[in-house]
Structure formats: C-alpha cells, structure tokens
Coordinates of C-alpha atoms in Angstrom, one line a residue:
X11 CA 108.4 -106.6 82.0
X12 CA 105.3 -105.9 80.8
X13 CA 103.7 -109.5 80.4
X14 CA 105.2 -110.5 83.7
X15 CA 103.2 -108.0 84.9
X16 CA 100.4 -108.9 83.3
X17 CA 101.0 -112.4 83.8
X18 CA 101.0 -111.6 88.0
X19 CA 97.8 -109.4 88.1
X20 CA 95.9 -112.5 86.3
X21 CA 97.4 -115.2 88.7
X22 CA 96.4 -112.9 91.7
X23 CA 93.1 -112.2 90.4
X24 CA 92.1 -115.8 89.7
X25 CA 93.9 -116.5 93.1
X26 CA 91.5 -114.1 94.8
X27 CA 88.5 -115.5 93.4
X28 CA 89.0 -118.9 94.3
X29 CA 89.5 -117.7 97.6
X30 CA 86.2 -115.9 97.7
X31 CA 84.0 -118.5 96.3
X32 CA 82.5 -120.8 99.3
X33 CA 83.4 -124.7 99.2
X34 CA 81.0 -126.9 99.6
X35 CA 79.8 -128.6 102.4
X36 CA 80.9 -132.1 103.5
X37 CA 78.6 -134.7 103.5
X38 CA 76.2 -135.0 106.2
X39 CA 77.9 -137.9 109.2
X40 CA 75.4 -136.7 111.9
X41 CA 71.4 -136.8 112.1
X42 CA 69.5 -133.7 112.4
X43 CA 66.1 -133.4 114.3
X44 CA 64.0 -130.3 114.3
X45 CA 61.5 -129.7 116.6
X46 CA 58.6 -127.3 117.5
X47 CA 58.8 -125.5 114.0
X48 CA 55.4 -124.9 112.0
X49 CA 56.4 -127.0 108.8
X50 CA 55.0 -126.3 105.8
X51 CA 55.5 -129.8 103.6
X52 CA 55.1 -128.2 100.2
X53 CA 52.2 -130.3 99.2
X54 CA 49.5 -128.0 100.9
X55 CA 49.9 -129.8 103.9
X56 CA 50.9 -127.8 107.4
X57 CA 52.1 -129.3 110.7
X58 CA 52.0 -127.7 113.6
X59 CA 54.6 -127.8 116.7
X60 CA 56.4 -130.1 113.8
X61 CA 59.4 -132.9 113.9
X62 CA 61.2 -133.6 111.3
X63 CA 64.5 -135.7 111.2
X64 CA 67.2 -136.4 108.3
X65 CA 70.3 -139.0 108.4
X66 CA 72.7 -139.5 105.5
X67 CA 71.0 -137.2 103.1
X68 CA 67.8 -138.3 103.1
X69 CA 64.3 -137.6 105.5
X70 CA 63.7 -140.1 107.8
X71 CA 60.8 -138.7 109.5
X72 CA 58.1 -136.0 109.5
X73 CA 55.0 -136.0 112.1
X74 CA 54.1 -134.4 115.2
X75 CA 56.6 -133.5 118.0
X76 CA 54.2 -134.4 120.6
X77 CA 54.6 -138.4 119.3
X78 CA 57.0 -140.1 121.7
X79 CA 59.7 -141.4 119.4
X80 CA 63.8 -140.7 120.2
X81 CA 65.5 -137.4 118.3
X82 CA 68.0 -138.2 116.0
X83 CA 71.5 -136.7 116.4
X84 CA 71.7 -133.1 117.1
X85 CA 68.2 -131.5 118.3
X86 CA 67.6 -127.9 116.8
X87 CA 64.7 -125.9 119.0
X88 CA 62.6 -124.4 116.1
X89 CA 59.6 -123.3 118.1
X90 CA 58.1 -120.2 116.8
X91 CA 59.5 -120.7 113.6
X92 CA 59.2 -122.2 110.0
X93 CA 60.9 -125.1 107.8
X94 CA 60.3 -125.8 104.4
X95 CA 61.6 -127.4 101.4
X96 CA 64.3 -125.8 99.3
X97 CA 62.2 -123.7 96.2
X98 CA 63.1 -124.6 92.8
X99 CA 63.7 -121.7 90.4
X100 CA 62.1 -123.1 86.5
X101 CA 63.4 -121.7 84.0
X102 CA 66.3 -120.0 84.7
X103 CA 69.9 -119.0 83.2
X104 CA 71.5 -119.0 86.3
X105 CA 75.3 -120.4 86.3
X106 CA 75.4 -119.6 82.6
X107 CA 76.4 -116.0 82.7
X108 CA 77.9 -113.6 85.4
X109 CA 77.9 -109.9 84.7
X110 CA 75.4 -108.9 81.8
X111 CA 77.7 -105.9 80.8
X112 CA 81.1 -108.7 80.3
X113 CA 80.2 -110.9 76.6
X114 CA 83.2 -113.2 78.2
X115 CA 80.9 -114.1 81.4
X116 CA 77.5 -114.8 79.3
X117 CA 76.9 -118.4 77.9
X118 CA 73.1 -118.5 77.6
X119 CA 73.3 -119.1 74.2
X120 CA 74.7 -120.6 71.1
X121 CA 75.1 -119.6 67.1
X122 CA 72.7 -120.8 65.0
X123 CA 68.7 -121.1 65.2
X124 CA 67.8 -125.0 65.5
X125 CA 70.3 -126.4 68.3
X126 CA 68.7 -129.4 70.3
X127 CA 72.0 -131.1 70.7
X128 CA 73.3 -128.4 72.7
X129 CA 73.5 -128.7 76.6
X130 CA 73.1 -126.1 78.9
X131 CA 74.6 -127.9 81.8
X132 CA 78.0 -128.0 80.3
X133 CA 78.2 -124.1 80.7
X134 CA 76.6 -124.1 84.2
X135 CA 79.7 -122.5 86.9
X136 CA 79.0 -123.6 89.9
X137 CA 81.0 -121.0 91.2
X138 CA 79.1 -118.1 90.5
X139 CA 78.4 -115.2 92.8
X140 CA 75.3 -114.4 92.0
X141 CA 74.4 -118.6 92.4
X142 CA 75.1 -118.3 96.1
X143 CA 73.5 -115.0 96.4
X144 CA 70.0 -117.5 96.2
X145 CA 70.5 -119.4 98.9
X146 CA 69.7 -116.5 102.0
X147 CA 66.0 -116.7 100.7
X148 CA 65.9 -120.5 100.5
X149 CA 66.5 -120.9 96.3
X150 CA 68.2 -124.1 96.5
X151 CA 67.8 -125.1 93.3
X152 CA 67.0 -124.4 89.7
X153 CA 66.4 -125.5 86.1
X154 CA 69.5 -124.1 84.2
X155 CA 68.0 -123.0 80.6
X156 CA 69.6 -122.1 77.0
X157 CA 67.9 -119.1 75.4
X158 CA 67.8 -117.8 72.2
X159 CA 67.2 -119.4 68.3
X160 CA 64.1 -121.4 67.6
X161 CA 64.9 -124.5 69.4
X162 CA 67.4 -123.2 72.2
X163 CA 68.8 -126.5 73.2
X164 CA 68.4 -128.9 76.4
X165 CA 68.1 -127.8 80.1
X166 CA 69.2 -129.5 83.1
X167 CA 68.3 -129.2 86.9
X168 CA 70.8 -128.8 89.4
X169 CA 71.0 -127.9 93.3
X170 CA 73.4 -125.0 94.8
X171 CA 75.9 -126.7 96.9
X172 CA 78.7 -128.5 94.6
X173 CA 82.1 -128.3 93.0
X174 CA 81.3 -128.9 89.3
X175 CA 78.0 -129.0 87.2
X176 CA 78.7 -133.2 87.8
X177 CA 78.1 -132.7 91.5
X178 CA 75.5 -130.0 90.9
X179 CA 72.7 -132.2 88.4
X180 CA 69.8 -133.5 90.0
X181 CA 68.4 -134.5 86.7
X182 CA 70.5 -134.4 83.4
X183 CA 69.0 -132.9 79.9
X184 CA 65.1 -132.8 81.5
X185 CA 64.0 -131.3 78.2
X186 CA 64.1 -129.5 75.1
X187 CA 63.4 -125.5 74.9
X188 CA 61.4 -123.9 71.7
X189 CA 60.8 -120.4 71.0
X190 CA 57.5 -120.2 69.5
X191 CA 56.9 -117.8 66.9
X192 CA 54.9 -114.5 67.8
X193 CA 51.8 -114.5 66.3
X194 CA 51.5 -110.6 66.7
X195 CA 54.9 -108.0 66.1
X196 CA 55.1 -104.5 66.9
X197 CA 56.7 -102.1 64.2
X198 CA 60.3 -101.2 64.2
X199 CA 59.7 -97.6 65.5
X200 CA 63.2 -96.1 65.2
X201 CA 63.0 -97.3 61.8
X202 CA 59.7 -95.1 61.6
X203 CA 57.6 -98.4 61.4
X204 CA 54.0 -98.9 63.1
X205 CA 54.6 -99.0 66.7
X206 CA 51.3 -100.8 67.1
X207 CA 50.9 -104.7 67.6
X208 CA 49.7 -106.4 64.7
X209 CA 49.3 -110.3 63.2
X210 CA 53.0 -111.2 62.6
X211 CA 53.2 -111.6 58.5
X212 CA 55.9 -114.2 59.4
X213 CA 54.1 -116.4 61.6
X214 CA 53.2 -119.3 59.7
X215 CA 56.5 -119.4 57.9
X216 CA 58.1 -119.5 61.4
X217 CA 55.6 -122.5 61.8
X218 CA 56.6 -123.9 58.8
X219 CA 60.1 -124.2 59.4
X220 CA 59.4 -125.8 62.9
X221 CA 57.4 -128.8 61.1
X222 CA 59.7 -128.9 58.1
X223 CA 62.7 -129.6 60.7
X224 CA 60.9 -132.1 63.1
X225 CA 59.7 -133.7 60.4
X226 CA 62.7 -134.3 59.2
X227 CA 64.2 -135.0 62.0
X228 CA 61.6 -137.9 62.4
X229 CA 62.6 -139.5 59.2
X230 CA 66.0 -139.4 59.8
X231 CA 65.4 -141.2 63.4
X232 CA 63.3 -144.0 61.0
X233 CA 65.9 -144.2 58.1
X234 CA 69.0 -146.1 57.6
X235 CA 71.4 -143.1 59.3
X236 CA 74.2 -143.3 56.7
X237 CA 75.6 -140.1 58.6
X238 CA 75.3 -139.1 62.1
X239 CA 73.5 -136.0 62.7
X240 CA 73.4 -135.1 66.5
X241 CA 70.8 -131.9 66.5
X242 CA 68.4 -134.6 64.9
X243 CA 69.7 -137.2 67.4
X244 CA 68.8 -134.9 70.1
X245 CA 65.2 -134.7 69.2
X246 CA 65.0 -138.8 69.7
X247 CA 63.6 -138.6 73.4
X248 CA 61.4 -135.8 72.5
X249 CA 59.5 -137.6 69.9
X250 CA 59.1 -140.8 71.9
X251 CA 57.9 -139.0 74.9
X252 CA 60.6 -139.7 77.3
X253 CA 61.7 -136.4 77.4
X254 CA 59.5 -133.0 77.6
X255 CA 59.5 -130.2 75.3
X256 CA 59.5 -127.0 77.1
X257 CA 57.8 -124.7 74.4
X258 CA 58.0 -121.0 75.1
X259 CA 54.5 -119.0 74.1
X260 CA 52.2 -116.5 74.9
X261 CA 48.6 -115.2 74.0
X262 CA 45.9 -117.1 73.2
X263 CA 46.7 -117.9 69.4
X264 CA 50.1 -118.9 69.9
X265 CA 49.3 -121.5 72.7
X266 CA 46.6 -123.4 71.0
X267 CA 48.5 -123.3 67.8
X268 CA 52.2 -124.7 69.4
X269 CA 49.7 -127.7 71.3
X270 CA 48.2 -128.4 68.3
X271 CA 51.1 -128.6 65.7
X272 CA 53.6 -130.0 68.2
X273 CA 50.8 -132.7 69.0
X274 CA 50.1 -133.7 65.2
X275 CA 53.7 -133.8 65.2
X276 CA 53.7 -136.5 67.7
X277 CA 55.3 -134.8 70.6
X278 CA 53.0 -135.2 73.6
X279 CA 55.0 -134.4 76.6
X280 CA 54.7 -130.5 76.5
X281 CA 54.9 -127.6 79.1
X282 CA 54.1 -124.4 78.1
X283 CA 56.5 -121.8 79.4
X284 CA 55.3 -118.0 80.2
X285 CA 51.6 -118.7 78.8
X286 CA 50.5 -115.1 79.1
X287 CA 46.0 -115.8 78.1
X288 CA 47.3 -119.4 79.2
X289 CA 43.4 -118.8 81.2
X290 CA 41.5 -118.3 77.9
X291 CA 42.9 -121.9 76.4
X292 CA 42.4 -123.7 80.1
X293 CA 40.2 -126.1 78.5
X294 CA 42.7 -127.2 75.9
X295 CA 45.3 -127.3 78.3
X296 CA 43.0 -129.6 80.9
X297 CA 42.4 -131.7 78.0
X298 CA 45.8 -132.5 77.2
X299 CA 46.9 -132.6 80.5
X300 CA 49.7 -130.0 79.6
X301 CA 51.3 -128.0 82.6
X302 CA 52.4 -124.3 82.5
X303 CA 55.7 -122.2 84.0
X304 CA 54.1 -118.6 84.6
X305 CA 56.1 -115.5 84.7
X306 CA 57.1 -113.4 87.5
X307 CA 53.7 -111.7 88.5
X308 CA 55.1 -108.3 88.7
X309 CA 54.8 -107.0 85.4
X310 CA 52.1 -105.2 83.0
X311 CA 49.1 -106.9 81.2
X312 CA 50.0 -107.5 77.6
X313 CA 47.2 -105.3 76.1
X314 CA 45.5 -102.7 76.6
X315 CA 41.8 -104.4 77.5
X316 CA 43.0 -106.8 80.0
X317 CA 42.7 -105.8 83.7
X318 CA 45.3 -104.0 84.9
X319 CA 46.1 -106.7 88.0
X320 CA 45.5 -110.0 85.5
X321 CA 49.0 -111.1 85.7
X322 CA 49.0 -111.2 89.3
X323 CA 45.5 -113.3 89.3
X324 CA 46.7 -115.4 86.7
X325 CA 47.7 -117.9 89.0
X326 CA 44.6 -118.7 90.8
X327 CA 42.6 -118.6 87.7
X328 CA 44.6 -121.3 86.2
X329 CA 44.8 -122.9 89.7
X330 CA 40.9 -122.9 89.8
X331 CA 41.0 -124.5 86.1
X332 CA 42.8 -127.6 87.6
X333 CA 46.2 -126.8 85.3
X334 CA 49.7 -127.8 87.3
X335 CA 51.1 -124.6 87.5
X336 CA 55.1 -123.7 88.4
X337 CA 56.7 -120.7 88.5
X338 CA 60.0 -119.4 86.1
X339 CA 62.3 -116.8 86.3
X340 CA 63.2 -115.3 82.6
X341 CA 63.1 -111.8 82.0
X342 CA 64.8 -108.3 83.1
X343 CA 67.6 -109.2 85.2
X344 CA 66.5 -112.7 85.7
X345 CA 69.7 -113.9 87.2
X346 CA 69.8 -111.4 90.0
X347 CA 65.7 -111.6 90.3
X348 CA 65.6 -115.4 90.7
X349 CA 66.7 -114.7 94.8
X350 CA 63.1 -113.0 94.9
X351 CA 61.3 -116.4 94.0
X352 CA 59.5 -116.9 97.0
X353 CA 58.3 -113.3 96.9
X354 CA 56.9 -113.7 93.6
X355 CA 55.1 -116.7 94.7
X356 CA 53.4 -114.4 97.6
X357 CA 52.3 -112.0 95.3
X358 CA 50.2 -114.4 93.5
X359 CA 48.9 -115.6 97.2
X360 CA 48.1 -111.7 97.6
X361 CA 46.2 -111.7 94.5
X362 CA 44.0 -114.9 95.6
X363 CA 45.7 -118.0 95.6
X364 CA 45.8 -119.7 98.8
X365 CA 49.1 -119.5 100.5
X366 CA 50.1 -123.2 100.7
X367 CA 49.1 -123.7 96.9
X368 CA 51.5 -120.5 96.1
X369 CA 53.8 -122.1 98.2
X370 CA 53.6 -125.5 96.0
X371 CA 54.4 -123.4 92.8
X372 CA 58.1 -123.1 93.9
X373 CA 58.0 -126.2 95.7
X374 CA 55.5 -129.6 94.8
X375 CA 54.7 -127.9 91.3
X376 CA 57.9 -127.2 90.1
X377 CA 59.3 -130.7 91.3
X378 CA 56.6 -132.4 89.4
X379 CA 57.3 -130.4 85.9
X380 CA 60.8 -130.5 85.8
X381 CA 60.5 -134.8 87.0
X382 CA 62.3 -133.9 90.0
X383 CA 59.5 -134.8 92.8
X384 CA 61.2 -138.3 93.8
X385 CA 64.0 -136.4 95.2
X386 CA 62.6 -133.0 95.9
X387 CA 59.9 -130.7 96.5
X388 CA 58.3 -131.9 99.9
X389 CA 59.2 -132.6 103.3
X390 CA 58.5 -136.4 102.9
X391 CA 59.9 -139.9 104.6
X392 CA 62.8 -140.9 101.5
X393 CA 63.5 -137.1 100.3
X394 CA 66.6 -135.3 100.0
X395 CA 66.9 -133.2 103.1
X396 CA 67.2 -130.2 101.1
X397 CA 65.1 -127.5 103.7
X398 CA 65.4 -124.8 106.0
X399 CA 64.1 -122.8 108.9
X400 CA 63.1 -119.6 108.7
X401 CA 62.2 -116.9 111.6
X402 CA 58.8 -116.4 109.3
X403 CA 56.9 -116.4 106.5
X404 CA 59.0 -117.1 103.7
X405 CA 56.7 -116.0 101.0
X406 CA 57.2 -112.6 102.4
X407 CA 60.4 -110.6 102.5
X408 CA 59.9 -109.1 106.0
X409 CA 59.7 -112.2 107.6
X410 CA 62.4 -114.6 105.4
X411 CA 64.9 -114.4 107.4
X412 CA 66.9 -118.2 107.5
X413 CA 68.4 -119.6 110.2
X414 CA 69.6 -123.1 109.5
X415 CA 70.0 -124.4 105.8
X416 CA 70.4 -128.1 104.7
X417 CA 71.2 -129.1 100.7
X418 CA 71.1 -133.1 100.7
X419 CA 71.6 -133.1 104.8
X420 CA 74.7 -131.0 103.9
X421 CA 74.5 -128.0 106.3
X422 CA 75.4 -125.1 104.2
X423 CA 76.5 -121.8 104.7
X424 CA 74.4 -118.5 104.5
X425 CA 77.3 -116.3 103.8
X426 CA 78.0 -114.8 100.4
X427 CA 79.8 -111.5 99.0
X428 CA 76.4 -109.5 99.3
X429 CA 76.2 -110.5 103.4
X430 CA 79.7 -109.8 103.6
X431 CA 79.7 -106.5 102.2
X432 CA 76.6 -105.4 104.0
X433 CA 78.2 -106.7 107.3
X434 CA 81.0 -104.8 106.5
X435 CA 79.5 -101.5 106.0
X436 CA 76.8 -101.8 108.5
X437 CA 79.7 -102.2 111.2
X438 CA 81.7 -99.3 109.2
X439 CA 78.6 -96.6 109.8
X440 CA 77.5 -97.9 113.1
X441 CA 77.3 -95.2 116.0

C-alpha cells in the first residue's frame, strides 16, 4: 500500500511538472514588421523611427520607417518603444542546476580535476523554471558552462526556447574551461590560520601540473595512440586553435602567468574570464588580441588599496584600452541573478561606459567572444530574428518592460512561473 501511494505521488508530481512547463513556440509561419521603434542594433548604432522585418526566422530588413518599402506580414506598431537584439549571458551555469539546496538537481561539476572531455550540454535542462524566468528581461541565450576542478570541461551556447538540448544549441562545445591556480590565498581562520592575503605556496605546483598535463596531451596526440584517452582527445581542437580556452583567472600575476604559459604550450585562442586587475595588463591582452569576460559590477574591490568604484569602472577602462569585453554571470546566486544581466550592463554605463557600448557587452561582444556573431548579437539582415520590444530602456530595471519577444522568429510567451504567482497574489490583495 505504501509503495503504491509513493508511486502515485511521484506520478502526480511528474505530470504536474510537465503541465507547468511552457511548450516551445511553433516555427515562424507568418512574417512580421516592427515599425516606429527606436532600434538599438547591438553594434553601437541606433535607428530612430525604425523598420525591422523578419521572415522564416531570419531578419530580412533593417532601416528607417520613412523608407517607401512594403511591410511584410503582421505589422507591430512600436512607436515610442525600443527594440533590441536578444541578450546573451556568458559564463553561466543556467540549466545545469535548479535548486541549490537539493543536490540531486545540481549537475554543474564532475568528480576529478582534469576533465576537458566532459560536455556540459548533455546535462542542460530545457524545462528549467529558472531558465524561463530569464525571458521577461530579454535574456534569451547563454553559454552553459561547467564548474569545478582545474579543467572543468566544455561549454556550449543555447537559446531559451527548445524541447531538448539538441534543439536549444546554437553552438556545441564552443570552448574548454580552465581554472587557473590562485597566486594569492587567505588562511583558514576557522582553523586558527592567519586570514590575511598572502602568496600561495602551492601556486607554482599548480602551474607545473597544468603544463605536465597539456604536454602529455600533446605527446599523445602526436604519437601512435595505442589506446584512446578521451581527455587528451578533447584538447586537440584547443591545441590547433579551432576551439577557445576560457581561462578563469584574476590578478595581475595570475593573468600574466596564464597568458604566457598557455602561449608557450601552443594555446593561442584564449579568453580571460573574471579578469580582476586586467586593466593592469591591458597591453599584454591587446598585444595577443585576448578578450575578457568581466564579472558583474556589483562587487567589492579585491584589495584594500583599490578604488571603491573600480569594479564599476573596469569595463570603461578596458574598453578605452581597446580590449574586447563581454559580461559573464558566475558568482553567488548566479542562476537566479542572470535575469539581471542587462541591469549589470547598465551599471557599467552609469560609471562611464557609453550606453550603446554597455549594450554591446551582452549583445555583439558576447556573440563575438562565443563565436556566434554570424547568427545573433546584432539586428542585421540575415541573422536570426532573436529580438524583443521594450517599453523603455532595456538596461534600466525601471523601464525594461517587454511587450513582444521572438526567438528565431518564433513569438514566445513571456509568462513564467513567477509572473503567474505575481498576478495571482496581486489579484488576491487588490482592493
């Protein structure tokens, strides 16, 4: 009897979960024309009174609404509103975990330290309720990134309206992620150690471990390969430059050592992730054409002698130095915080970065860094019709109110579990 009761309860919960999930929108069958909006193209350009048309999931026209050209299909009057390309979150673990407090829902890390062959995309959950809550703020795409270890595995880039991970994928295995050793560390105060920041005694050992592993992989790939070693095989595209190496590292010394060491090992397609103190080595990054995926601006300085607002000004400093910069989301409560991606970009704009350049952090720049700029990131003819209409400035949480949204031309719902609860309890207490 008890077993039957448990079985019935599980079936109820399972079926209830299926009903609760949104069905992906059907393929675009009718054309759309968005007329009259201020179009922010995502590449720094703005068109007042714009006309944007798209058909079969692709943008077919971008220009001024005053032009005498026949409108296609359904015409959306967006006068007084703004239209943007869908936002892209880099370095995110969206879809790899649902409830942080429930271990069974977390699949962001694997056992082991050297895992270049682990593919995060296999674990991506398209039915996550966390993912659907991104869409009302215009966040439609993300780089799904593994965590943990020295080499965490490979990331992939997805869009947020799909049946499964195969449908969701925009780019599979876009890069391998490495966590560089910390050059400085703090003592464990709970064990009575000095909590002050000091040089990490094991720093060089960590670098030696990385060098040995990559050299072993190079030797294996050049040899006769009597036995297949998947982790070494997974590094082949990184070593030949066709796949990026995303190095999670911060600090002037850490970034310098990471770049020089990987260059010596023959790895040239490098992206710096986090990049605290990257402004101190801007010349090195510019010399080797290395982009940086910055962290969220809402954080404290790393050391006591840094300006209090340095984290907020870092995007402008690096942009002025000619570094290609994007915006990532790793950190505390990262999955839930990713919905605020445009507002983090807005913070960088409030501290000196031009507003359209701040927008580029989460549109064109992130698309370039992730290798999907041929499909998304800007409003251009031939690219995916992944875009949205907002009542106001999309980088301002007070005015970013979406009215219409499209992913690859499919008109998507902006309803989520959270908006349903909001409406439910708004009605309950409405006088």
